PDB file of C-alpha atoms in Angstrom:
ATOM      1  CA  UNK A 852     -58.577 -15.456  67.202  1.00  0.00           C
ATOM      2  CA  UNK A 853     -55.960 -18.116  67.736  1.00  0.00           C
ATOM      3  CA  UNK A 854     -52.775 -18.674  65.787  1.00  0.00           C
ATOM      4  CA  UNK A 855     -52.043 -22.390  65.805  1.00  0.00           C
ATOM      5  CA  UNK A 856     -49.352 -24.522  64.235  1.00  0.00           C
ATOM      6  CA  UNK A 857     -49.877 -27.953  62.722  1.00  0.00           C
ATOM      7  CA  UNK A 858     -46.786 -29.623  64.164  1.00  0.00           C
ATOM      8  CA  UNK A 859     -46.515 -32.405  61.582  1.00  0.00           C
ATOM      9  CA  UNK A 860     -46.130 -30.102  58.548  1.00  0.00           C
ATOM     10  CA  UNK A 861     -45.207 -26.827  60.249  1.00  0.00           C
ATOM     11  CA  UNK A 862     -48.074 -24.843  58.695  1.00  0.00           C
ATOM     12  CA  UNK A 863     -49.546 -22.005  60.770  1.00  0.00           C
ATOM     13  CA  UNK A 864     -53.217 -20.999  60.754  1.00  0.00           C
ATOM     14  CA  UNK A 865     -55.267 -18.164  62.220  1.00  0.00           C
ATOM     15  CA  UNK A 866     -58.607 -19.582  63.339  1.00  0.00           C
ATOM     16  CA  UNK A 867     -61.626 -18.518  65.405  1.00  0.00           C
ATOM     17  CA  UNK A 868     -61.630 -19.498  69.087  1.00  0.00           C
ATOM     18  CA  UNK A 869     -64.104 -22.384  68.857  1.00  0.00           C
ATOM     19  CA  UNK A 870     -62.438 -24.041  65.871  1.00  0.00           C
ATOM     20  CA  UNK A 871     -58.964 -23.844  67.401  1.00  0.00           C
ATOM     21  CA  UNK A 872     -60.158 -25.246  70.736  1.00  0.00           C
ATOM     22  CA  UNK A 873     -61.947 -28.133  68.986  1.00  0.00           C
ATOM     23  CA  UNK A 874     -58.823 -29.055  67.026  1.00  0.00           C
ATOM     24  CA  UNK A 875     -56.654 -28.874  70.145  1.00  0.00           C
ATOM     25  CA  UNK A 876     -59.074 -31.120  72.079  1.00  0.00           C
ATOM     26  CA  UNK A 877     -59.376 -33.719  69.324  1.00  0.00           C
ATOM     27  CA  UNK A 878     -55.689 -33.786  68.330  1.00  0.00           C
ATOM     28  CA  UNK A 879     -53.629 -32.462  71.279  1.00  0.00           C
ATOM     29  CA  UNK A 880     -50.293 -33.751  69.970  1.00  0.00           C
ATOM     30  CA  UNK A 881     -50.778 -32.491  66.396  1.00  0.00           C
ATOM     31  CA  UNK A 882     -51.498 -28.801  67.104  1.00  0.00           C
ATOM     32  CA  UNK A 883     -49.658 -26.162  69.127  1.00  0.00           C
ATOM     33  CA  UNK A 884     -51.179 -22.796  70.094  1.00  0.00           C
ATOM     34  CA  UNK A 885     -48.765 -19.962  69.278  1.00  0.00           C
ATOM     35  CA  UNK A 886     -50.878 -16.849  69.946  1.00  0.00           C
ATOM     36  CA  UNK A 887     -54.132 -16.197  71.719  1.00  0.00           C
ATOM     37  CA  UNK A 888     -55.896 -12.925  70.777  1.00  0.00           C
ATOM     38  CA  UNK A 889     -52.649 -11.471  69.410  1.00  0.00           C
ATOM     39  CA  UNK A 890     -50.582 -12.272  72.512  1.00  0.00           C
ATOM     40  CA  UNK A 891     -47.894 -14.942  72.718  1.00  0.00           C
ATOM     41  CA  UNK A 892     -49.109 -18.120  74.381  1.00  0.00           C
ATOM     42  CA  UNK A 893     -46.997 -20.890  75.925  1.00  0.00           C
ATOM     43  CA  UNK A 894     -48.674 -24.138  74.994  1.00  0.00           C
ATOM     44  CA  UNK A 895     -47.598 -27.161  76.992  1.00  0.00           C
ATOM     45  CA  UNK A 896     -47.926 -30.754  75.904  1.00  0.00           C
ATOM     46  CA  UNK A 897     -49.240 -33.336  78.275  1.00  0.00           C
ATOM     47  CA  UNK A 898     -46.850 -36.220  78.599  1.00  0.00           C
ATOM     48  CA  UNK A 899     -48.266 -39.701  78.347  1.00  0.00           C
ATOM     49  CA  UNK A 900     -47.389 -42.141  81.059  1.00  0.00           C
ATOM     50  CA  UNK A 901     -45.383 -44.988  79.639  1.00  0.00           C
ATOM     51  CA  UNK A 902     -46.237 -48.453  80.828  1.00  0.00           C
ATOM     52  CA  UNK A 903     -43.982 -51.432  80.427  1.00  0.00           C
ATOM     53  CA  UNK A 904     -46.933 -53.683  79.621  1.00  0.00           C
ATOM     54  CA  UNK A 905     -46.656 -55.931  82.643  1.00  0.00           C
ATOM     55  CA  UNK A 906     -49.585 -56.992  84.772  1.00  0.00           C
ATOM     56  CA  UNK A 907     -47.554 -56.172  87.901  1.00  0.00           C
ATOM     57  CA  UNK A 908     -48.501 -52.472  87.679  1.00  0.00           C
ATOM     58  CA  UNK A 909     -52.183 -53.347  87.884  1.00  0.00           C
ATOM     59  CA  UNK A 910     -51.771 -55.722  90.825  1.00  0.00           C
ATOM     60  CA  UNK A 911     -49.110 -54.211  93.108  1.00  0.00           C
ATOM     61  CA  UNK A 912     -49.716 -50.935  94.920  1.00  0.00           C
ATOM     62  CA  UNK A 913     -46.698 -48.757  95.564  1.00  0.00           C
TER      63      UNK A 913
END
């Protein structure tokens, strides 16, 4: 069982493993895993790479 938090509203849910993993895969920024099988779990967010929107990044190799 996973205890997850819906970050937008702050509600916490206890869900079965498969359901919690599916939600985390589909909406990684909206859910945070708090506990995994009754043990505290440190959930890390993946940071998106910000692009400035210029074509230069696609053309020039660094």
